[in-house]
């Protein structure tokens, strides 16, 4: 079983963005630290930082890799430890609950790295679930 840890400071930041943008989805890169089991498979993920890049619509948010480039150097300068973290994704579903839509599942497949792992967290203000987390990777069959 895999565990996700969200420190209180990061949880508060998520809640701030959910409350501030009540009916709009937002997204951006997220940095995770991973603890692996003896076989190298993740057993624990810790959300260390995230940077919202896009404020979308009530049903959609998206950003491009070119949007991430300008924030990398300042982020790593301010948070040196993130240089050793895994970059993934965070986005909101706000009022429809946290779950992985078909689009979200496609993103997991598209972003699955050849080596290591890609984490994705969906957060919501209300709904059946307030958080949904998944990670992807390419196995020997791609």
PDB file of C-alpha atoms in Angstrom:
ATOM      1  CA  UNK A   1       0.000   0.000   0.000  1.00  0.00           C
ATOM      2  CA  UNK A   2       1.217   3.485  -0.865  1.00  0.00           C
ATOM      3  CA  UNK A   3       0.776   6.446   1.490  1.00  0.00           C
ATOM      4  CA  UNK A   4       0.515  10.172   0.666  1.00  0.00           C
ATOM      5  CA  UNK A   5       1.676  12.726   3.232  1.00  0.00           C
ATOM      6  CA  UNK A   6       0.681  16.369   2.949  1.00  0.00           C
ATOM      7  CA  UNK A   7       2.301  18.576   5.604  1.00  0.00           C
ATOM      8  CA  UNK A   8      -0.029  21.079   7.290  1.00  0.00           C
ATOM      9  CA  UNK A   9       1.642  24.102   5.666  1.00  0.00           C
ATOM     10  CA  UNK A  10       1.073  22.594   2.198  1.00  0.00           C
ATOM     11  CA  UNK A  11      -2.476  21.519   3.131  1.00  0.00           C
ATOM     12  CA  UNK A  12      -3.210  25.112   4.189  1.00  0.00           C
ATOM     13  CA  UNK A  13      -1.855  26.377   0.859  1.00  0.00           C
ATOM     14  CA  UNK A  14      -4.180  23.965  -1.012  1.00  0.00           C
ATOM     15  CA  UNK A  15      -7.156  25.153   1.029  1.00  0.00           C
ATOM     16  CA  UNK A  16      -6.244  28.768   0.367  1.00  0.00           C
ATOM     17  CA  UNK A  17      -6.288  28.246  -3.406  1.00  0.00           C
ATOM     18  CA  UNK A  18      -9.482  26.177  -3.223  1.00  0.00           C
ATOM     19  CA  UNK A  19     -11.228  28.915  -1.236  1.00  0.00           C
ATOM     20  CA  UNK A  20      -9.762  31.814  -3.191  1.00  0.00           C
ATOM     21  CA  UNK A  21     -10.806  30.317  -6.544  1.00  0.00           C
ATOM     22  CA  UNK A  22     -14.054  28.734  -5.410  1.00  0.00           C
ATOM     23  CA  UNK A  23     -15.504  27.769  -8.784  1.00  0.00           C
ATOM     24  CA  UNK A  24     -12.409  27.670 -10.991  1.00  0.00           C
ATOM     25  CA  UNK A  25      -9.925  24.861 -11.462  1.00  0.00           C
ATOM     26  CA  UNK A  26      -6.229  25.591 -11.009  1.00  0.00           C
ATOM     27  CA  UNK A  27      -3.125  23.535 -11.757  1.00  0.00           C
ATOM     28  CA  UNK A  28       0.641  23.527 -11.651  1.00  0.00           C
ATOM     29  CA  UNK A  29       3.726  21.470 -11.013  1.00  0.00           C
ATOM     30  CA  UNK A  30       4.149  19.748  -7.669  1.00  0.00           C
ATOM     31  CA  UNK A  31       7.291  18.361  -6.068  1.00  0.00           C
ATOM     32  CA  UNK A  32       7.218  15.104  -4.147  1.00  0.00           C
ATOM     33  CA  UNK A  33       9.709  13.193  -2.054  1.00  0.00           C
ATOM     34  CA  UNK A  34       9.390   9.444  -2.322  1.00  0.00           C
ATOM     35  CA  UNK A  35      10.349   6.650   0.033  1.00  0.00           C
ATOM     36  CA  UNK A  36      10.758   3.370  -1.805  1.00  0.00           C
ATOM     37  CA  UNK A  37      10.526  -0.227  -0.662  1.00  0.00           C
ATOM     38  CA  UNK A  38      13.350  -2.752  -1.046  1.00  0.00           C
ATOM     39  CA  UNK A  39      12.323  -3.363  -4.663  1.00  0.00           C
ATOM     40  CA  UNK A  40      12.463   0.351  -5.563  1.00  0.00           C
ATOM     41  CA  UNK A  41       8.677   0.817  -5.699  1.00  0.00           C
ATOM     42  CA  UNK A  42       7.162   3.863  -3.945  1.00  0.00           C
ATOM     43  CA  UNK A  43       5.666   3.185  -0.547  1.00  0.00           C
ATOM     44  CA  UNK A  44       5.337   6.804   0.610  1.00  0.00           C
ATOM     45  CA  UNK A  45       4.969  10.139  -1.190  1.00  0.00           C
ATOM     46  CA  UNK A  46       5.286  13.520   0.529  1.00  0.00           C
ATOM     47  CA  UNK A  47       4.014  16.635  -1.209  1.00  0.00           C
ATOM     48  CA  UNK A  48       6.828  19.123  -0.579  1.00  0.00           C
ATOM     49  CA  UNK A  49       5.813  22.108  -2.716  1.00  0.00           C
ATOM     50  CA  UNK A  50       3.524  23.186  -5.527  1.00  0.00           C
ATOM     51  CA  UNK A  51       3.286  26.224  -7.768  1.00  0.00           C
ATOM     52  CA  UNK A  52      -0.094  27.041  -9.356  1.00  0.00           C
ATOM     53  CA  UNK A  53       0.478  28.138 -12.934  1.00  0.00           C
ATOM     54  CA  UNK A  54      -2.953  28.135 -14.511  1.00  0.00           C
ATOM     55  CA  UNK A  55      -6.338  29.384 -13.373  1.00  0.00           C
ATOM     56  CA  UNK A  56      -8.767  27.736 -15.735  1.00  0.00           C
ATOM     57  CA  UNK A  57     -12.521  27.456 -16.000  1.00  0.00           C
ATOM     58  CA  UNK A  58     -15.088  25.697 -13.841  1.00  0.00           C
ATOM     59  CA  UNK A  59     -14.288  22.423 -15.620  1.00  0.00           C
ATOM     60  CA  UNK A  60     -10.805  22.719 -17.092  1.00  0.00           C
ATOM     61  CA  UNK A  61      -7.227  23.731 -16.289  1.00  0.00           C
ATOM     62  CA  UNK A  62      -4.103  23.162 -18.318  1.00  0.00           C
ATOM     63  CA  UNK A  63      -0.563  24.427 -18.617  1.00  0.00           C
ATOM     64  CA  UNK A  64       2.273  23.720 -21.013  1.00  0.00           C
ATOM     65  CA  UNK A  65       5.870  22.666 -20.270  1.00  0.00           C
ATOM     66  CA  UNK A  66       7.033  26.073 -21.552  1.00  0.00           C
ATOM     67  CA  UNK A  67       5.050  27.627 -18.678  1.00  0.00           C
ATOM     68  CA  UNK A  68       7.120  25.697 -16.126  1.00  0.00           C
ATOM     69  CA  UNK A  69      10.566  26.727 -17.372  1.00  0.00           C
ATOM     70  CA  UNK A  70      10.481  30.335 -16.030  1.00  0.00           C
ATOM     71  CA  UNK A  71       9.643  29.209 -12.478  1.00  0.00           C
ATOM     72  CA  UNK A  72      12.238  26.431 -12.148  1.00  0.00           C
ATOM     73  CA  UNK A  73      15.368  28.465 -11.393  1.00  0.00           C
ATOM     74  CA  UNK A  74      13.660  30.730  -8.799  1.00  0.00           C
ATOM     75  CA  UNK A  75      11.913  27.732  -7.220  1.00  0.00           C
ATOM     76  CA  UNK A  76      15.130  25.745  -6.864  1.00  0.00           C
ATOM     77  CA  UNK A  77      16.979  28.813  -5.605  1.00  0.00           C
ATOM     78  CA  UNK A  78      14.372  29.381  -2.894  1.00  0.00           C
ATOM     79  CA  UNK A  79      13.789  25.670  -2.085  1.00  0.00           C
ATOM     80  CA  UNK A  80      17.176  23.992  -2.634  1.00  0.00           C
ATOM     81  CA  UNK A  81      15.950  20.588  -1.369  1.00  0.00           C
ATOM     82  CA  UNK A  82      13.465  20.356  -4.275  1.00  0.00           C
ATOM     83  CA  UNK A  83      16.340  19.656  -6.654  1.00  0.00           C
ATOM     84  CA  UNK A  84      16.205  16.074  -5.313  1.00  0.00           C
ATOM     85  CA  UNK A  85      12.412  15.791  -5.468  1.00  0.00           C
ATOM     86  CA  UNK A  86      10.250  14.229  -8.165  1.00  0.00           C
ATOM     87  CA  UNK A  87       8.208  16.721 -10.165  1.00  0.00           C
ATOM     88  CA  UNK A  88       4.593  15.856 -10.793  1.00  0.00           C
ATOM     89  CA  UNK A  89       1.264  17.642 -10.916  1.00  0.00           C
ATOM     90  CA  UNK A  90      -1.431  19.084  -8.692  1.00  0.00           C
ATOM     91  CA  UNK A  91      -4.801  20.411  -9.800  1.00  0.00           C
ATOM     92  CA  UNK A  92      -8.207  21.139  -8.384  1.00  0.00           C
ATOM     93  CA  UNK A  93     -11.690  19.937  -9.103  1.00  0.00           C
ATOM     94  CA  UNK A  94     -13.104  22.310  -6.477  1.00  0.00           C
ATOM     95  CA  UNK A  95     -16.828  21.520  -6.120  1.00  0.00           C
ATOM     96  CA  UNK A  96     -17.108  18.240  -8.041  1.00  0.00           C
ATOM     97  CA  UNK A  97     -14.941  16.178  -5.719  1.00  0.00           C
ATOM     98  CA  UNK A  98     -11.497  14.716  -6.246  1.00  0.00           C
ATOM     99  CA  UNK A  99     -11.229  11.878  -8.758  1.00  0.00           C
ATOM    100  CA  UNK A 100      -9.269  11.004 -11.875  1.00  0.00           C
ATOM    101  CA  UNK A 101     -11.230  11.879 -14.986  1.00  0.00           C
ATOM    102  CA  UNK A 102     -10.445  10.356 -18.358  1.00  0.00           C
ATOM    103  CA  UNK A 103      -8.340  13.439 -19.116  1.00  0.00           C
ATOM    104  CA  UNK A 104      -6.461  13.032 -15.828  1.00  0.00           C
ATOM    105  CA  UNK A 105      -5.789   9.365 -16.549  1.00  0.00           C
ATOM    106  CA  UNK A 106      -4.506  10.331 -19.996  1.00  0.00           C
ATOM    107  CA  UNK A 107      -2.140  12.837 -18.391  1.00  0.00           C
ATOM    108  CA  UNK A 108      -0.803  10.117 -16.091  1.00  0.00           C
ATOM    109  CA  UNK A 109      -0.112   7.928 -19.121  1.00  0.00           C
ATOM    110  CA  UNK A 110       1.415  10.761 -21.172  1.00  0.00           C
ATOM    111  CA  UNK A 111       3.682  11.903 -18.340  1.00  0.00           C
ATOM    112  CA  UNK A 112       4.811   8.448 -17.217  1.00  0.00           C
ATOM    113  CA  UNK A 113       8.608   8.579 -17.260  1.00  0.00           C
ATOM    114  CA  UNK A 114      10.950   5.941 -18.642  1.00  0.00           C
ATOM    115  CA  UNK A 115      12.675   5.916 -15.253  1.00  0.00           C
ATOM    116  CA  UNK A 116      11.204   6.682 -11.847  1.00  0.00           C
ATOM    117  CA  UNK A 117       7.680   7.960 -11.220  1.00  0.00           C
ATOM    118  CA  UNK A 118       5.204  10.785 -11.920  1.00  0.00           C
ATOM    119  CA  UNK A 119       2.803  11.756  -9.113  1.00  0.00           C
ATOM    120  CA  UNK A 120      -0.512  13.526  -9.583  1.00  0.00           C
ATOM    121  CA  UNK A 121      -2.776  14.934  -6.899  1.00  0.00           C
ATOM    122  CA  UNK A 122      -6.349  16.148  -7.402  1.00  0.00           C
ATOM    123  CA  UNK A 123      -7.777  18.291  -4.593  1.00  0.00           C
ATOM    124  CA  UNK A 124     -11.343  19.482  -4.070  1.00  0.00           C
ATOM    125  CA  UNK A 125     -13.229  21.730  -1.671  1.00  0.00           C
ATOM    126  CA  UNK A 126     -16.340  19.571  -1.601  1.00  0.00           C
ATOM    127  CA  UNK A 127     -17.668  16.312  -2.961  1.00  0.00           C
ATOM    128  CA  UNK A 128     -17.413  12.658  -2.023  1.00  0.00           C
ATOM    129  CA  UNK A 129     -13.585  12.762  -1.871  1.00  0.00           C
ATOM    130  CA  UNK A 130     -11.402  15.805  -1.170  1.00  0.00           C
ATOM    131  CA  UNK A 131      -8.137  14.263  -2.412  1.00  0.00           C
ATOM    132  CA  UNK A 132      -7.224  11.700  -5.039  1.00  0.00           C
ATOM    133  CA  UNK A 133      -3.647  10.656  -5.705  1.00  0.00           C
ATOM    134  CA  UNK A 134      -2.079   8.402  -8.301  1.00  0.00           C
ATOM    135  CA  UNK A 135       1.313   7.871  -9.850  1.00  0.00           C
ATOM    136  CA  UNK A 136       2.513   6.477 -13.123  1.00  0.00           C
ATOM    137  CA  UNK A 137       5.598   4.910 -14.642  1.00  0.00           C
ATOM    138  CA  UNK A 138       6.481   2.974 -17.752  1.00  0.00           C
ATOM    139  CA  UNK A 139       7.057  -0.692 -17.113  1.00  0.00           C
ATOM    140  CA  UNK A 140       8.975  -3.093 -19.328  1.00  0.00           C
ATOM    141  CA  UNK A 141       5.988  -3.107 -21.726  1.00  0.00           C
ATOM    142  CA  UNK A 142       5.877   0.721 -21.902  1.00  0.00           C
TER     143      UNK A 142
END
